[in-house]
Amino acid sequence: MAFFGPLWSKLLDEAKARMQLYVATEHPFPLLHTALDSPCTEIVIELVVNYQENRLELEAGYYPMHKRSMAHLIFNDSQMFCSEIKKIAVCVVPIKYELFPPSAAITEAERVAAVKTKAAALLDSAMFLRGEPDVMGRTSNFAHRALKTICLAAYYSNTTKSLRQYLEFQVYIPYRSLILVAAIVHSVLCTYKKYGHDKSVLLNAEEVHKAYNNLFNLISNVSHDEYHGQKLDDMLEG
């Protein structure tokens, strides 16, 4: 980043944050060959115009020469963004979902089997999404405390790229942002179901993408329900 000079580095940090906003709220799985021109390059151009309008003098000559490398830098950071969410999830999931073997499990095989069974039960009928029943005794969808913990850590950090600086996250957590976290949690639980422990912090993009599409359909159904849709909106504003 120092290669670009101090003001360009500041602009590129802002561009990375805006790209993360795009990933969290619009398109979580952008493809390199399309994302470089839109939205990566578009974000940089918009910020350059904004800087010029505010009479912030960017070091001359950088953009025409390095616009492609800037777009690549922003795209690569967006890929790391999802991996960072996965790292948070890996820490949160076993604690919040209590993925520990019972004391009765003595051998390693018994302990592994017990954790696999727990993970499988959480994945069955998307039970991992459910929080505590409400005062009416009805299901609370997309309300598990693990999802909230990860959303707060991933989107409301104290870093310069925190998404809390954007209006979209100042009123409520957007549906797509919640779905992205839920899809990554689903992927982590799939690993526990298969191995009995988390084998790797590497993001399985294909697995997350598939889960995201399924969860998008599920949250759409919830949002259109008169009772559960309003409850979900109230929760995301809380």
CSV table of C-alpha atoms in Angstrom, one decimal:
chain,number,residue,atom,x,y,z
A,1,MET,CA,0.0,0.0,0.0
A,2,ALA,CA,2.9,2.4,0.7
A,3,PHE,CA,3.8,2.1,-2.9
A,4,PHE,CA,0.8,4.3,-3.8
A,5,GLY,CA,1.6,7.2,-1.6
A,6,PRO,CA,-0.3,8.3,1.6
A,7,LEU,CA,-3.4,9.8,0.1
A,8,TRP,CA,-3.8,7.0,-2.5
A,9,SER,CA,-3.4,4.5,0.3
A,10,LYS,CA,-6.1,6.2,2.3
A,11,LEU,CA,-8.4,6.1,-0.8
A,12,LEU,CA,-7.7,2.5,-1.4
A,13,ASP,CA,-8.6,1.6,2.2
A,14,GLU,CA,-11.9,3.3,1.7
A,15,ALA,CA,-12.3,1.4,-1.6
A,16,LYS,CA,-11.7,-1.9,0.2
A,17,ALA,CA,-14.3,-1.0,2.8
A,18,ARG,CA,-16.9,-0.1,0.0
A,19,MET,CA,-16.1,-3.4,-1.8
A,20,GLN,CA,-16.7,-5.3,1.5
A,21,LEU,CA,-20.0,-3.5,1.8
A,22,TYR,CA,-20.8,-4.7,-1.8
A,23,VAL,CA,-19.9,-8.2,-0.9
A,24,ALA,CA,-22.0,-8.1,2.4
A,25,THR,CA,-25.1,-6.5,0.9
A,26,GLU,CA,-25.2,-7.2,-2.8
A,27,HIS,CA,-23.0,-9.9,-4.3
A,28,PRO,CA,-21.1,-12.1,-1.9
A,29,PHE,CA,-19.3,-14.1,-4.6
A,30,PRO,CA,-18.0,-11.7,-7.3
A,31,LEU,CA,-16.0,-13.2,-10.1
A,32,LEU,CA,-12.6,-11.8,-10.9
A,33,HIS,CA,-13.1,-11.2,-14.7
A,34,THR,CA,-16.3,-9.1,-14.1
A,35,ALA,CA,-15.6,-7.6,-10.7
A,36,LEU,CA,-12.4,-5.8,-11.8
A,37,ASP,CA,-14.3,-3.4,-14.0
A,38,SER,CA,-17.5,-3.4,-12.0
A,39,PRO,CA,-17.6,-2.7,-9.1
A,40,CYS,CA,-13.8,-2.5,-8.2
A,41,THR,CA,-12.8,0.1,-10.8
A,42,GLU,CA,-16.1,2.0,-10.4
A,43,ILE,CA,-15.6,2.3,-6.7
A,44,VAL,CA,-12.1,3.8,-7.2
A,45,ILE,CA,-13.4,6.3,-9.9
A,46,GLU,CA,-16.2,7.4,-7.6
A,47,LEU,CA,-13.8,8.0,-4.7
A,48,VAL,CA,-11.3,9.9,-7.0
A,49,VAL,CA,-14.1,12.2,-8.0
A,50,ASN,CA,-15.1,12.6,-4.4
A,51,TYR,CA,-11.6,13.5,-3.4
A,52,GLN,CA,-11.3,16.0,-6.2
A,53,GLU,CA,-14.6,17.6,-5.3
A,54,ASN,CA,-13.2,18.0,-1.7
A,55,ARG,CA,-10.0,19.4,-3.1
A,56,LEU,CA,-7.8,16.6,-1.8
A,57,GLU,CA,-4.9,16.4,-4.2
A,58,LEU,CA,-4.0,12.9,-5.1
A,59,GLU,CA,-0.5,12.2,-6.2
A,60,ALA,CA,-0.6,12.7,-10.0
A,61,GLY,CA,0.0,9.9,-12.5
A,62,TYR,CA,-0.8,7.0,-10.3
A,63,TYR,CA,-4.3,6.1,-11.5
A,64,PRO,CA,-3.8,5.8,-15.3
A,65,MET,CA,-0.7,3.7,-14.7
A,66,HIS,CA,-1.9,1.5,-11.8
A,67,LYS,CA,-5.7,1.3,-12.2
A,68,ARG,CA,-5.6,-2.4,-12.9
A,69,SER,CA,-3.4,-3.2,-10.0
A,70,MET,CA,-5.7,-1.1,-7.8
A,71,ALA,CA,-8.7,-3.1,-8.9
A,72,HIS,CA,-6.9,-6.4,-8.2
A,73,LEU,CA,-5.9,-5.1,-4.8
A,74,ILE,CA,-9.5,-4.3,-3.9
A,75,PHE,CA,-10.8,-7.6,-5.3
A,76,ASN,CA,-8.3,-9.7,-3.4
A,77,ASP,CA,-9.2,-7.9,-0.2
A,78,SER,CA,-12.9,-8.7,-0.8
A,79,GLN,CA,-11.9,-12.4,-1.0
A,80,MET,CA,-10.1,-12.1,2.3
A,81,PHE,CA,-13.1,-10.5,3.9
A,82,CYS,CA,-15.1,-13.8,3.6
A,83,SER,CA,-12.2,-15.7,4.9
A,84,GLU,CA,-12.0,-13.4,7.9
A,85,ILE,CA,-15.7,-14.1,8.7
A,86,LYS,CA,-14.8,-17.8,8.5
A,87,LYS,CA,-12.0,-17.3,11.0
A,88,ILE,CA,-14.5,-15.6,13.4
A,89,ALA,CA,-17.0,-18.4,12.9
A,90,VAL,CA,-14.4,-21.1,13.6
A,91,CYS,CA,-13.9,-19.6,17.0
A,92,VAL,CA,-17.5,-18.9,17.8
A,93,VAL,CA,-19.3,-22.0,16.5
A,94,PRO,CA,-17.9,-24.7,18.8
A,95,ILE,CA,-18.6,-22.5,21.9
A,96,LYS,CA,-22.1,-21.2,21.0
A,97,TYR,CA,-23.3,-24.5,19.7
A,98,GLU,CA,-21.6,-26.5,22.5
A,99,LEU,CA,-19.8,-28.8,20.1
A,100,PHE,CA,-18.1,-30.7,22.9
A,101,PRO,CA,-18.3,-34.5,23.6
A,102,PRO,CA,-20.2,-35.6,26.7
A,103,SER,CA,-18.3,-36.7,29.7
A,104,ALA,CA,-19.5,-40.3,29.1
A,105,ALA,CA,-17.5,-40.4,25.9
A,106,ILE,CA,-14.3,-42.1,26.9
A,107,THR,CA,-12.4,-43.0,23.8
A,108,GLU,CA,-11.3,-40.6,21.0
A,109,ALA,CA,-13.7,-42.4,18.6
A,110,GLU,CA,-16.6,-41.9,21.0
A,111,ARG,CA,-15.8,-38.2,21.4
A,112,VAL,CA,-15.5,-37.7,17.7
A,113,ALA,CA,-18.7,-39.6,17.0
A,114,ALA,CA,-20.6,-37.5,19.6
A,115,VAL,CA,-19.5,-34.2,18.1
A,116,LYS,CA,-20.4,-35.4,14.6
A,117,THR,CA,-23.9,-36.3,15.8
A,118,LYS,CA,-24.3,-32.9,17.4
A,119,ALA,CA,-23.3,-31.1,14.2
A,120,ALA,CA,-25.6,-33.3,12.1
A,121,ALA,CA,-28.5,-32.5,14.4
A,122,LEU,CA,-27.9,-28.8,14.1
A,123,LEU,CA,-27.8,-29.0,10.3
A,124,ASP,CA,-31.0,-31.1,10.1
A,125,SER,CA,-33.9,-28.8,9.2
A,126,ALA,CA,-31.5,-25.8,9.7
A,127,MET,CA,-31.8,-26.1,13.5
A,128,PHE,CA,-28.6,-24.1,13.8
A,129,LEU,CA,-30.5,-21.0,12.7
A,130,ARG,CA,-33.0,-21.1,15.6
A,131,GLY,CA,-32.8,-19.0,18.7
A,132,GLU,CA,-34.9,-19.4,21.8
A,133,PRO,CA,-38.7,-19.6,21.3
A,134,ASP,CA,-40.4,-16.3,21.7
A,135,VAL,CA,-42.9,-15.4,24.5
A,136,MET,CA,-45.7,-17.1,22.4
A,137,GLY,CA,-43.6,-20.3,22.3
A,138,ARG,CA,-43.1,-19.9,18.5
A,139,THR,CA,-39.8,-20.5,16.6
A,140,SER,CA,-37.3,-17.7,16.4
A,141,ASN,CA,-35.7,-18.0,12.9
A,142,PHE,CA,-32.2,-16.8,12.1
A,143,ALA,CA,-31.9,-15.8,15.8
A,144,HIS,CA,-29.3,-18.1,17.2
A,145,ARG,CA,-26.9,-16.2,19.4
A,146,ALA,CA,-23.9,-17.5,17.4
A,147,LEU,CA,-25.2,-15.6,14.3
A,148,LYS,CA,-25.5,-12.4,16.2
A,149,THR,CA,-22.0,-12.8,17.8
A,150,ILE,CA,-20.4,-13.4,14.4
A,151,CYS,CA,-22.3,-10.5,12.7
A,152,LEU,CA,-21.2,-8.1,15.4
A,153,ALA,CA,-17.6,-9.2,15.2
A,154,ALA,CA,-17.5,-9.2,11.4
A,155,TYR,CA,-19.4,-6.1,10.6
A,156,TYR,CA,-19.1,-3.8,13.6
A,157,SER,CA,-15.4,-3.9,14.4
A,158,ASN,CA,-13.3,-0.9,15.3
A,159,THR,CA,-11.2,-1.0,12.2
A,160,THR,CA,-11.1,1.6,9.4
A,161,LYS,CA,-13.0,-0.9,7.1
A,162,SER,CA,-15.8,-1.5,9.6
A,163,LEU,CA,-19.2,-1.6,7.9
A,164,ARG,CA,-20.8,0.2,10.7
A,165,GLN,CA,-19.7,3.4,9.1
A,166,TYR,CA,-22.3,2.9,6.3
A,167,LEU,CA,-25.9,3.8,6.5
A,168,GLU,CA,-26.9,0.2,5.5
A,169,PHE,CA,-25.5,-1.1,8.8
A,170,GLN,CA,-26.5,1.8,11.1
A,171,VAL,CA,-30.2,1.0,11.1
A,172,TYR,CA,-30.2,-2.8,10.9
A,173,ILE,CA,-28.2,-5.8,9.7
A,174,PRO,CA,-29.2,-6.4,6.1
A,175,TYR,CA,-30.7,-9.8,5.2
A,176,ARG,CA,-27.9,-10.7,2.8
A,177,SER,CA,-25.3,-9.9,5.4
A,178,LEU,CA,-27.0,-12.2,7.9
A,179,ILE,CA,-27.3,-14.9,5.2
A,180,LEU,CA,-23.6,-14.7,4.4
A,181,VAL,CA,-22.7,-15.3,8.0
A,182,ALA,CA,-25.3,-18.1,8.3
A,183,ALA,CA,-23.9,-19.8,5.1
A,184,ILE,CA,-20.4,-19.7,6.6
A,185,VAL,CA,-21.6,-21.1,9.8
A,186,HIS,CA,-23.3,-23.9,7.8
A,187,SER,CA,-20.0,-24.7,6.2
A,188,VAL,CA,-18.2,-24.9,9.5
A,189,LEU,CA,-20.9,-27.2,10.9
A,190,CYS,CA,-20.5,-29.4,7.8
A,191,THR,CA,-16.9,-29.8,8.6
A,192,TYR,CA,-17.7,-30.8,12.2
A,193,LYS,CA,-20.3,-33.3,10.9
A,194,LYS,CA,-17.7,-34.9,8.6
A,195,TYR,CA,-14.6,-34.9,10.9
A,196,GLY,CA,-15.8,-34.2,14.4
A,197,HIS,CA,-13.6,-31.1,14.6
A,198,ASP,CA,-12.7,-28.1,12.5
A,199,LYS,CA,-10.1,-29.4,10.0
A,200,SER,CA,-9.2,-26.1,8.3
A,201,VAL,CA,-9.9,-22.4,8.4
A,202,LEU,CA,-9.8,-22.2,4.6
A,203,LEU,CA,-13.1,-21.1,3.0
A,204,ASN,CA,-14.9,-23.6,0.8
A,205,ALA,CA,-16.4,-21.1,-1.5
A,206,GLU,CA,-18.5,-23.6,-3.5
A,207,GLU,CA,-20.0,-25.0,-0.3
A,208,VAL,CA,-20.8,-21.5,1.1
A,209,HIS,CA,-22.3,-20.4,-2.2
A,210,LYS,CA,-24.7,-23.3,-2.3
A,211,ALA,CA,-25.7,-22.8,1.3
A,212,TYR,CA,-26.1,-19.1,0.7
A,213,ASN,CA,-28.6,-19.7,-2.1
A,214,ASN,CA,-30.6,-22.2,0.0
A,215,LEU,CA,-30.7,-19.8,3.0
A,216,PHE,CA,-31.7,-16.9,0.8
A,217,ASN,CA,-34.8,-18.8,-0.2
A,218,LEU,CA,-35.5,-19.7,3.4
A,219,ILE,CA,-35.2,-16.1,4.7
A,220,SER,CA,-37.4,-15.0,1.8
A,221,ASN,CA,-40.1,-17.3,3.1
A,222,VAL,CA,-39.7,-16.1,6.6
A,223,SER,CA,-39.8,-12.4,5.6
A,224,HIS,CA,-43.1,-12.9,3.8
A,225,ASP,CA,-44.7,-14.5,6.8
A,226,GLU,CA,-46.8,-11.8,8.6
A,227,TYR,CA,-45.7,-13.0,12.1
A,228,HIS,CA,-42.2,-14.2,11.6
A,229,GLY,CA,-41.2,-11.6,9.1
A,230,GLN,CA,-42.0,-8.7,11.4
A,231,LYS,CA,-40.2,-10.5,14.3
A,232,LEU,CA,-37.1,-11.0,12.1
A,233,ASP,CA,-37.1,-7.3,11.1
A,234,ASP,CA,-37.4,-6.2,14.7
A,235,MET,CA,-34.5,-8.5,15.7
A,236,LEU,CA,-32.2,-7.2,13.0
A,237,GLU,CA,-32.9,-3.6,14.1
A,238,GLY,CA,-32.1,-4.5,17.7
